[in-house]
Every structure is written in C-alpha cells, then in structure tokens.
Amino acid sequence: MFWFDAVLLGVLEGLTEFLPVSSTGHLILLGAWLGHQSEAAKTLDIVIQLGAVLAVVVYFRERLSTTVRGMVRRDPDSLRLALALAFAFLPAAVVGLLFHKAIKAYLFGPGPVAAALIAGGLLMIGVESVRRRRPDQGAPRVEDVTLQRALAIGFAQCFSLWPGASRSMTTIVGGQLSGLSTAAAAEFSFLLAIPTLGAATVFDLVKNGRALLDAPGGIVALVVGLAVSFAVALLVIAVFLRYLKRYGLAPFGWYRVALGALVLWLWLASRSAPAEAGAAAASPAPRGDVAAAADGLARTGDHPSRP
C-alpha cells in the first residue's frame, strides 16, 4: 500500500463525500483501477471518511458548540435539533446492521452502482425542476427540522446503503421533499454525517482495523488519507453550500447520469470482451485500465458497505 494511493483516495473522499455523487461508488472505481483487493485497502476506503467527519465538526464548530450548550440549558431549538439528528440516524443504522451481508453480496457491483447513479441523478433533476417552478423554496433554517421531517430524511438515508445512491443525495433530496430549503437540507445532511459516518468508521475499525494497521505502510497510508480527506472536505463544504444557493442540485444530477451510463457501458464491454476473445485465442490480450476498473467493480462483493 503506497502513500500516493492514500493521497488519491483522500482527495476523492474529500471531494465526493458531501457532494451528491456517491463517494462509495467513486472509491470502488478508483480502488479497482489502482488494483486494491486486500482487506487493508478496503478498510482504508472506509476509515478515511473520518477525515471528512472531522471537517464537518470543524466547519460547524460554532453551531455544534451552541447546540451542546443549549442542550445543557434545555433550550428548545437545541434539544429539537439533537433529537432530530438522532431520529434521522436510526433508520439507516438499523437497516445497515440487519442487511449488511446482503448489501455486500448483491449491491457492490457495476450494474447496481450504475443503476443507482442514474436513478439518483434523474431524481435530483426532477426535484430541482419542480422546485424552481414554485415560489416557496421551503423552511430556511436547520432548526426547522421537525421530528417528522427527521424521520423522512432518515428513511431516505436508508437508500444510501445502495452503493452509488449517495448519502448526501438521499438526505438532501429527502430534506427538500419534507419541506426544507435546499440550503437547510444540505446543512442538516452535513450534521447528520457526524453520527452516520462516525458509526460506520468505528464499526469497520473494530471489525477490520487490525488488517489495515498490520499491512506494510498501512499506518502511513491511514494518516495521509485522513489528513488529505480532512483538508479537501473542509474546502468542499464551504464551496458546496454557496454553490447550492445559486445553482441547486441539477448539475450534479446530469453528472451522475453521465457517469452511470459510462460505468454501465464499460462493465458490459468488459464482460463481453473475454467471451469474444476466447473464441479466437486461449489467452486474451489484457484490457485497458478503465475497462479493468469497471470489471473490478464486479469483484467487490466483500467491500464493506457504509451509509
């Protein structure tokens, strides 16, 4: 495991964790292209999200501090926000624990990832199209997340267990559909990342952390990946919030549709190439890196799932 691979993974994690484009799907593609098949490499894909979690804590430190102090003083807004985060966290946590093995067995492949990318992209485009025709853009504050809205966002987050769906996409769209403005839905999505990604990281560390720490260069890769994902995610949060207020989610939806179509095409091409080559020769010529990466998606059935 090379430190430069950790840099690439950290950059990709930081860029995609809070954008509605599926960080898991992108990391699967990059890991396959880099040839990462070991348990240590797969664990690193999960653990480096801790850097993104820390970026949320740093960026929203004032709000988090105010919420904690308000909970001590039993301030209604602070108590409601904390309870809303707990309600939104629970559905995906329960579903993830119950169906962890099934998700790994059936959904970590190029077909499901491509389908989730395309379906999510079309959903985002449709939601943005409807919202732009309405004068009311939704409740503007994250404190406006009621328990009913929190549950709706929590159930929407369950779909993020499908690789390619995107935790950010499902929670932001779930917030929009529950009556929040895009900015408020995005901010709540970022805050919800703290318990959701934090729990996924701790779960994977307890289960597979030893494989990463014992691997040659594993500790260096972990430190580098965490540092890079933290720095990149901190920048992305600030830029993304400003971007959403001007342009909405539709551009990310079109990107998802294009990427999903490309992944699906490469996967189908990689599956048909060996059969065609086998008729002409016993040893088919090596395929290109991109096709190999798409085919590598099919071999990631034991990749740890995460919300």
Coordinates of N, CA and C in Angstrom, one line a residue, residues 23-212:
S23 N -19.7 8.9 -2.9 CA -18.3 8.7 -2.6 C -17.9 7.2 -2.7
T24 N -18.8 6.3 -2.2 CA -18.6 4.9 -2.3 C -18.4 4.4 -3.7
G25 N -19.3 4.8 -4.6 CA -19.1 4.4 -6.0 C -17.8 4.9 -6.6
H26 N -17.4 6.1 -6.3 CA -16.2 6.6 -6.9 C -15.0 5.9 -6.3
L27 N -15.0 5.6 -5.0 CA -13.9 4.9 -4.3 C -13.7 3.5 -4.8
I28 N -14.9 2.9 -5.1 CA -14.8 1.5 -5.7 C -14.1 1.5 -7.0
L29 N -14.5 2.5 -7.8 CA -13.9 2.6 -9.2 C -12.4 2.9 -9.1
L30 N -12.0 3.9 -8.2 CA -10.6 4.2 -8.1 C -9.8 3.0 -7.5
G31 N -10.4 2.4 -6.4 CA -9.7 1.2 -5.8 C -9.5 0.1 -6.8
A32 N -10.5 -0.2 -7.7 CA -10.3 -1.2 -8.7 C -9.2 -0.8 -9.7
W33 N -9.2 0.4 -10.1 CA -8.2 0.9 -11.1 C -6.8 0.8 -10.5
L34 N -6.7 1.1 -9.2 CA -5.4 1.0 -8.5 C -5.0 -0.4 -8.2
G35 N -5.9 -1.4 -8.4 CA -5.6 -2.8 -8.1 C -5.8 -3.1 -6.6
H36 N -6.5 -2.4 -5.8 CA -6.7 -2.6 -4.4 C -7.7 -3.8 -4.2
Q37 N -7.3 -4.9 -3.7 CA -8.1 -6.0 -3.5 C -8.0 -6.5 -2.0
S38 N -7.0 -6.0 -1.3 CA -6.7 -6.6 0.1 C -7.8 -6.0 1.0
E39 N -7.9 -6.7 2.2 CA -8.8 -6.2 3.2 C -8.3 -4.9 3.8
A40 N -7.0 -4.7 3.9 CA -6.5 -3.5 4.4 C -6.9 -2.3 3.5
A41 N -6.8 -2.5 2.2 CA -7.2 -1.4 1.3 C -8.6 -1.1 1.4
K42 N -9.5 -2.1 1.5 CA -10.9 -1.9 1.6 C -11.3 -1.1 2.9
T43 N -10.6 -1.5 4.0 CA -10.8 -0.8 5.2 C -10.4 0.6 5.2
L44 N -9.3 0.9 4.5 CA -8.8 2.3 4.3 C -9.9 3.1 3.6
D45 N -10.6 2.5 2.6 CA -11.7 3.3 1.9 C -12.7 3.8 2.9
I46 N -13.0 3.0 3.9 CA -14.0 3.4 4.9 C -13.4 4.3 5.9
V47 N -12.3 4.0 6.5 CA -11.7 4.8 7.6 C -11.4 6.2 7.2
I48 N -10.9 6.5 6.0 CA -10.5 7.8 5.7 C -11.7 8.8 5.7
Q49 N -12.9 8.3 5.7 CA -14.1 9.2 5.9 C -14.1 9.9 7.2
L50 N -13.3 9.4 8.2 CA -13.2 10.0 9.5 C -12.6 11.4 9.3
G51 N -11.8 11.6 8.3 CA -11.2 13.0 8.0 C -12.4 13.9 7.6
A52 N -13.3 13.4 6.8 CA -14.4 14.2 6.3 C -15.4 14.5 7.5
V53 N -15.5 13.6 8.4 CA -16.3 13.8 9.6 C -15.7 14.9 10.5
L54 N -14.4 14.9 10.6 CA -13.7 15.9 11.4 C -13.8 17.3 10.7
A55 N -13.9 17.3 9.4 CA -14.1 18.6 8.6 C -15.4 19.2 9.0
V56 N -16.5 18.3 9.1 CA -17.8 18.8 9.4 C -17.8 19.4 10.8
V57 N -17.1 18.7 11.8 CA -17.0 19.2 13.1 C -16.3 20.6 13.2
V58 N -15.2 20.7 12.4 CA -14.5 22.0 12.4 C -15.3 23.1 11.8
Y59 N -15.9 22.8 10.6 CA -16.7 23.8 9.9 C -17.9 24.3 10.7
F60 N -18.6 23.4 11.3 CA -19.8 23.7 12.1 C -19.5 23.8 13.6
R61 N -18.3 24.1 14.0 CA -17.9 24.1 15.4 C -18.8 25.0 16.2
E62 N -19.1 26.2 15.7 CA -19.9 27.2 16.5 C -21.3 26.7 16.7
R63 N -21.9 26.1 15.6 CA -23.3 25.6 15.7 C -23.3 24.4 16.7
L64 N -22.3 23.5 16.6 CA -22.3 22.4 17.5 C -22.1 22.8 18.9
S65 N -21.2 23.8 19.1 CA -21.0 24.3 20.5 C -22.2 24.9 21.0
T66 N -22.9 25.7 20.2 CA -24.2 26.3 20.6 C -25.2 25.3 21.0
T67 N -25.3 24.2 20.1 CA -26.3 23.2 20.4 C -26.0 22.4 21.7
V68 N -24.7 22.1 21.9 CA -24.4 21.4 23.2 C -24.7 22.3 24.4
R69 N -24.3 23.6 24.3 CA -24.6 24.5 25.5 C -26.1 24.6 25.6
G70 N -26.8 24.7 24.5 CA -28.3 24.8 24.6 C -28.9 23.6 25.2
M71 N -28.4 22.4 24.9 CA -29.0 21.2 25.5 C -28.8 21.2 27.0
V72 N -27.7 21.7 27.4 CA -27.4 21.8 28.9 C -28.4 22.7 29.5
R73 N -28.7 23.8 28.8 CA -29.7 24.8 29.3 C -31.1 24.4 29.0
R74 N -31.3 23.3 28.3 CA -32.6 22.8 27.9 C -33.3 23.8 26.9
D75 N -32.5 24.4 26.0 CA -33.1 25.3 25.0 C -33.9 24.5 24.0
P76 N -35.1 24.9 23.7 CA -36.0 24.1 22.8 C -35.4 23.8 21.5
D77 N -34.8 24.9 20.8 CA -34.2 24.7 19.5 C -33.1 23.7 19.5
S78 N -32.2 23.8 20.5 CA -31.1 22.9 20.6 C -31.5 21.4 20.8
L79 N -32.5 21.3 21.7 CA -33.0 19.9 22.0 C -33.7 19.3 20.8
R80 N -34.4 20.1 20.1 CA -35.1 19.6 18.9 C -34.1 19.2 17.8
L81 N -33.1 20.0 17.6 CA -32.1 19.6 16.6 C -31.3 18.4 17.0
A82 N -31.0 18.2 18.2 CA -30.3 17.0 18.7 C -31.2 15.8 18.5
L83 N -32.4 15.9 18.9 CA -33.4 14.8 18.8 C -33.6 14.5 17.3
A84 N -33.7 15.5 16.5 CA -33.9 15.3 15.0 C -32.8 14.5 14.4
L85 N -31.5 14.8 14.8 CA -30.4 14.1 14.3 C -30.4 12.6 14.7
A86 N -30.8 12.4 16.0 CA -30.9 11.0 16.5 C -32.0 10.3 15.7
F87 N -33.2 10.9 15.4 CA -34.2 10.3 14.7 C -33.8 10.0 13.3
A88 N -33.1 10.9 12.6 CA -32.6 10.7 11.3 C -31.6 9.6 11.1
F89 N -30.8 9.5 12.2 CA -29.7 8.5 12.2 C -30.2 7.0 12.3
L90 N -31.2 6.8 13.1 CA -31.6 5.5 13.5 C -32.0 4.5 12.3
P91 N -32.9 5.0 11.4 CA -33.3 4.0 10.4 C -32.2 3.4 9.6
A92 N -31.3 4.2 9.1 CA -30.2 3.6 8.3 C -29.3 2.7 9.1
A93 N -29.1 3.1 10.4 CA -28.3 2.3 11.3 C -28.9 0.9 11.5
V94 N -30.2 0.9 11.7 CA -30.9 -0.4 11.9 C -30.9 -1.3 10.6
V95 N -31.2 -0.6 9.5 CA -31.2 -1.4 8.2 C -29.8 -1.8 7.8
G96 N -28.8 -1.0 8.1 CA -27.5 -1.4 7.8 C -27.0 -2.6 8.5
L97 N -27.3 -2.6 9.8 CA -26.9 -3.8 10.7 C -27.7 -5.0 10.2
L98 N -28.9 -4.9 9.9 CA -29.7 -6.1 9.6 C -29.4 -6.7 8.2
F99 N -29.0 -5.8 7.2 CA -28.8 -6.2 5.9 C -27.4 -6.0 5.4
H100 N -26.5 -5.9 6.3 CA -25.1 -5.7 5.9 C -24.5 -6.7 4.9
K101 N -24.7 -8.0 5.2 CA -24.2 -9.0 4.4 C -24.9 -9.1 3.0
A102 N -26.2 -8.9 3.0 CA -26.9 -8.9 1.7 C -26.5 -7.7 0.9
I103 N -26.3 -6.6 1.5 CA -25.8 -5.4 0.7 C -24.5 -5.7 0.0
K104 N -23.6 -6.3 0.8 CA -22.3 -6.6 0.3 C -22.3 -7.6 -0.8
A105 N -23.2 -8.6 -0.7 CA -23.3 -9.7 -1.6 C -24.0 -9.3 -2.9
Y106 N -25.0 -8.4 -2.9 CA -25.8 -8.2 -4.1 C -25.7 -6.8 -4.7
L107 N -25.2 -5.8 -3.9 CA -25.3 -4.5 -4.4 C -23.9 -3.9 -4.8
F108 N -22.8 -4.5 -4.4 CA -21.5 -3.9 -4.7 C -21.0 -4.5 -6.0
G109 N -21.6 -4.0 -7.1 CA -21.2 -4.4 -8.4 C -21.5 -3.3 -9.4
P110 N -21.0 -3.4 -10.6 CA -21.2 -2.3 -11.6 C -22.6 -2.0 -12.0
G111 N -23.4 -3.1 -12.2 CA -24.8 -2.9 -12.5 C -25.6 -2.1 -11.5
P112 N -25.6 -2.6 -10.2 CA -26.3 -1.8 -9.2 C -25.8 -0.4 -9.0
V113 N -24.4 -0.2 -9.0 CA -23.9 1.1 -8.9 C -24.3 2.0 -10.0
A114 N -24.3 1.6 -11.2 CA -24.7 2.4 -12.4 C -26.2 2.7 -12.3
A115 N -27.0 1.7 -11.9 CA -28.4 2.0 -11.8 C -28.7 3.0 -10.7
A116 N -28.0 3.0 -9.6 CA -28.2 3.9 -8.5 C -27.8 5.3 -8.9
L117 N -26.6 5.4 -9.6 CA -26.2 6.7 -10.1 C -27.2 7.3 -11.1
I118 N -27.7 6.6 -12.0 CA -28.6 7.1 -13.0 C -29.9 7.5 -12.3
A119 N -30.5 6.6 -11.5 CA -31.8 6.8 -10.9 C -31.7 8.0 -10.0
G120 N -30.6 8.1 -9.2 CA -30.5 9.3 -8.3 C -30.3 10.6 -9.1
G121 N -29.6 10.5 -10.2 CA -29.4 11.7 -11.0 C -30.7 12.2 -11.6
L122 N -31.5 11.3 -12.1 CA -32.8 11.7 -12.7 C -33.7 12.2 -11.6
L123 N -33.7 11.6 -10.4 CA -34.5 12.1 -9.3 C -34.1 13.5 -8.9
M124 N -32.8 13.8 -8.8 CA -32.3 15.2 -8.5 C -32.8 16.2 -9.5
I125 N -32.7 15.8 -10.8 CA -33.1 16.7 -11.9 C -34.6 17.0 -11.8
G126 N -35.4 16.0 -11.6 CA -36.8 16.1 -11.5 C -37.2 17.0 -10.3
V127 N -36.6 16.7 -9.1 CA -36.9 17.5 -7.9 C -36.6 19.0 -8.1
E128 N -35.4 19.3 -8.7 CA -35.0 20.7 -8.9 C -35.9 21.3 -9.9
S129 N -36.3 20.6 -10.9 CA -37.2 21.2 -12.0 C -38.5 21.6 -11.3
V130 N -39.1 20.8 -10.5 CA -40.4 21.1 -9.8 C -40.2 22.3 -8.8
R131 N -39.1 22.2 -8.1 CA -38.9 23.3 -7.1 C -38.7 24.7 -7.7
R132 N -38.0 24.7 -8.8 CA -37.8 26.0 -9.5 C -39.1 26.7 -10.0
R133 N -40.1 25.9 -10.1 CA -41.4 26.5 -10.6 C -42.3 26.9 -9.4
R134 N -41.8 26.7 -8.2 CA -42.6 27.1 -7.0 C -41.9 28.3 -6.3
P135 N -42.8 29.2 -5.9 CA -42.2 30.4 -5.2 C -41.7 30.1 -3.8
D136 N -42.4 29.1 -3.1 CA -41.9 28.7 -1.8 C -40.8 27.7 -1.9
Q137 N -39.6 28.1 -1.4 CA -38.5 27.2 -1.5 C -38.2 26.3 -0.3
G138 N -39.2 26.4 0.7 CA -39.1 25.6 1.9 C -38.5 26.3 3.1
A139 N -38.6 25.6 4.3 CA -38.2 26.2 5.5 C -36.7 26.5 5.4
P140 N -36.2 27.7 5.8 CA -34.8 28.1 5.6 C -33.8 27.7 6.6
R141 N -34.3 27.3 7.8 CA -33.3 27.1 8.9 C -33.2 25.6 9.3
V142 N -32.0 25.2 9.7 CA -31.9 23.8 10.1 C -32.7 23.5 11.4
E143 N -33.0 24.5 12.1 CA -33.8 24.4 13.3 C -35.2 24.0 13.0
D144 N -35.6 24.2 11.7 CA -37.0 23.9 11.2 C -37.2 22.4 11.0
V145 N -36.1 21.6 11.2 CA -36.3 20.1 11.0 C -37.0 19.6 12.2
T146 N -38.3 19.3 12.0 CA -39.2 18.7 13.0 C -38.8 17.2 13.0
L147 N -39.4 16.5 14.0 CA -39.2 15.1 14.2 C -39.8 14.3 13.0
Q148 N -40.9 14.8 12.4 CA -41.5 14.1 11.3 C -40.5 14.3 10.1
R149 N -40.0 15.5 9.9 CA -39.0 15.7 8.8 C -37.8 14.9 9.0
A150 N -37.3 14.8 10.2 CA -36.1 14.0 10.5 C -36.3 12.5 10.2
L151 N -37.5 12.0 10.5 CA -37.8 10.6 10.2 C -37.8 10.4 8.7
A152 N -38.4 11.4 8.0 CA -38.4 11.3 6.5 C -37.0 11.3 5.9
I153 N -36.2 12.1 6.4 CA -34.8 12.2 6.0 C -34.1 10.9 6.4
G154 N -34.4 10.3 7.6 CA -33.7 9.1 8.0 C -34.1 7.9 7.1
F155 N -35.4 7.8 6.7 CA -35.8 6.7 5.8 C -35.2 6.9 4.4
A156 N -35.1 8.2 4.0 CA -34.4 8.5 2.7 C -33.0 8.0 2.8
Q157 N -32.3 8.2 3.9 CA -30.9 7.8 4.0 C -30.7 6.3 3.9
C158 N -31.7 5.6 4.2 CA -31.6 4.1 4.0 C -31.2 3.7 2.6
F159 N -31.7 4.5 1.6 CA -31.4 4.2 0.2 C -29.9 4.4 -0.1
S160 N -29.2 5.2 0.8 CA -27.8 5.4 0.6 C -27.0 4.2 0.8
L161 N -27.6 3.2 1.5 CA -26.9 1.9 1.7 C -26.6 1.2 0.4
W162 N -27.4 1.6 -0.7 CA -27.2 1.1 -2.0 C -26.0 1.8 -2.6
P163 N -24.8 1.2 -2.9 CA -23.7 1.9 -3.4 C -24.0 2.6 -4.7
G164 N -23.7 3.9 -4.8 CA -24.0 4.7 -6.0 C -25.1 5.6 -5.7
A165 N -25.9 5.4 -4.7 CA -27.1 6.3 -4.4 C -26.6 7.6 -3.8
S166 N -25.6 7.6 -2.9 CA -25.1 8.7 -2.2 C -25.8 9.1 -1.0
R167 N -25.2 9.1 0.2 CA -25.7 9.5 1.4 C -26.1 11.0 1.3
S168 N -25.3 11.8 0.7 CA -25.6 13.2 0.6 C -26.8 13.5 -0.2
M169 N -26.9 12.8 -1.4 CA -28.0 12.9 -2.3 C -29.3 12.6 -1.6
T170 N -29.4 11.4 -1.0 CA -30.6 10.9 -0.4 C -31.1 11.8 0.8
T171 N -30.2 12.3 1.6 CA -30.6 13.1 2.7 C -31.0 14.5 2.3
I172 N -30.3 15.1 1.3 CA -30.6 16.4 0.8 C -32.0 16.4 0.1
V173 N -32.2 15.4 -0.8 CA -33.5 15.3 -1.5 C -34.6 15.0 -0.5
G174 N -34.3 14.1 0.5 CA -35.3 13.8 1.5 C -35.7 15.0 2.3
G175 N -34.7 15.9 2.6 CA -35.0 17.1 3.2 C -35.8 18.1 2.4
Q176 N -35.5 18.2 1.1 CA -36.3 19.0 0.2 C -37.7 18.5 0.1
L177 N -37.9 17.2 -0.1 CA -39.2 16.7 -0.2 C -40.0 16.8 1.1
S178 N -39.4 16.9 2.2 CA -40.0 17.1 3.5 C -40.4 18.5 3.8
G179 N -40.0 19.4 3.0 CA -40.3 20.8 3.1 C -39.2 21.8 3.5
L180 N -38.0 21.4 3.4 CA -36.8 22.2 3.8 C -36.3 22.9 2.5
S181 N -35.7 24.1 2.7 CA -35.0 24.7 1.6 C -33.7 23.8 1.3
T182 N -33.2 24.0 0.1 CA -32.0 23.2 -0.3 C -30.9 23.5 0.7
A183 N -30.6 24.7 1.0 CA -29.5 25.1 1.9 C -29.7 24.4 3.3
A184 N -31.0 24.5 3.9 CA -31.2 23.9 5.2 C -31.1 22.4 5.1
A185 N -31.6 21.8 4.0 CA -31.4 20.3 3.8 C -30.0 19.9 3.8
A186 N -29.2 20.7 3.1 CA -27.7 20.4 2.9 C -27.0 20.5 4.3
E187 N -27.4 21.6 5.0 CA -26.7 21.7 6.3 C -27.1 20.6 7.3
F188 N -28.3 20.2 7.3 CA -28.7 19.1 8.1 C -28.0 17.8 7.7
S189 N -27.9 17.6 6.4 CA -27.2 16.5 5.8 C -25.7 16.4 6.3
F190 N -25.1 17.6 6.4 CA -23.7 17.6 6.8 C -23.6 17.2 8.3
L191 N -24.5 17.8 9.1 CA -24.6 17.5 10.6 C -24.9 16.0 10.8
L192 N -25.8 15.5 10.0 CA -26.1 14.0 10.1 C -24.9 13.1 9.8
A193 N -24.0 13.7 9.0 CA -22.8 12.9 8.6 C -22.0 12.5 9.9
I194 N -22.0 13.3 10.9 CA -21.2 13.1 12.1 C -21.6 11.7 12.7
P195 N -22.8 11.5 13.2 CA -23.1 10.2 13.7 C -23.1 9.1 12.7
T196 N -23.6 9.3 11.5 CA -23.7 8.3 10.5 C -22.3 7.8 10.0
L197 N -21.5 8.7 9.6 CA -20.1 8.2 9.1 C -19.3 7.8 10.3
G198 N -19.5 8.5 11.4 CA -18.7 8.1 12.6 C -19.0 6.7 13.0
A199 N -20.2 6.3 13.0 CA -20.6 5.0 13.4 C -20.1 3.9 12.4
A200 N -20.2 4.3 11.1 CA -19.6 3.3 10.1 C -18.1 3.2 10.2
T201 N -17.4 4.2 10.6 CA -16.0 4.2 10.7 C -15.6 3.3 11.9
V202 N -16.3 3.5 13.0 CA -16.0 2.8 14.3 C -16.3 1.3 14.0
F203 N -17.4 1.0 13.4 CA -17.8 -0.4 13.1 C -16.7 -1.1 12.3
D204 N -16.2 -0.4 11.2 CA -15.2 -1.0 10.4 C -13.9 -1.1 11.1
L205 N -13.5 -0.2 11.9 CA -12.3 -0.2 12.6 C -12.2 -1.4 13.6
V206 N -13.3 -1.6 14.3 CA -13.4 -2.7 15.3 C -13.3 -4.0 14.5
K207 N -14.0 -4.1 13.4 CA -14.1 -5.4 12.6 C -12.8 -5.7 11.8
N208 N -12.2 -4.6 11.2 CA -11.2 -4.9 10.2 C -9.9 -4.0 10.4
G209 N -9.9 -3.2 11.5 CA -8.8 -2.3 11.7 C -7.4 -2.9 11.8
R210 N -7.4 -4.1 12.4 CA -6.1 -4.8 12.5 C -5.5 -5.1 11.2
A211 N -6.3 -5.4 10.2 CA -5.7 -5.7 8.8 C -5.0 -4.5 8.3
L212 N -5.6 -3.3 8.5 CA -5.0 -2.1 8.0 C -3.7 -1.7 8.7

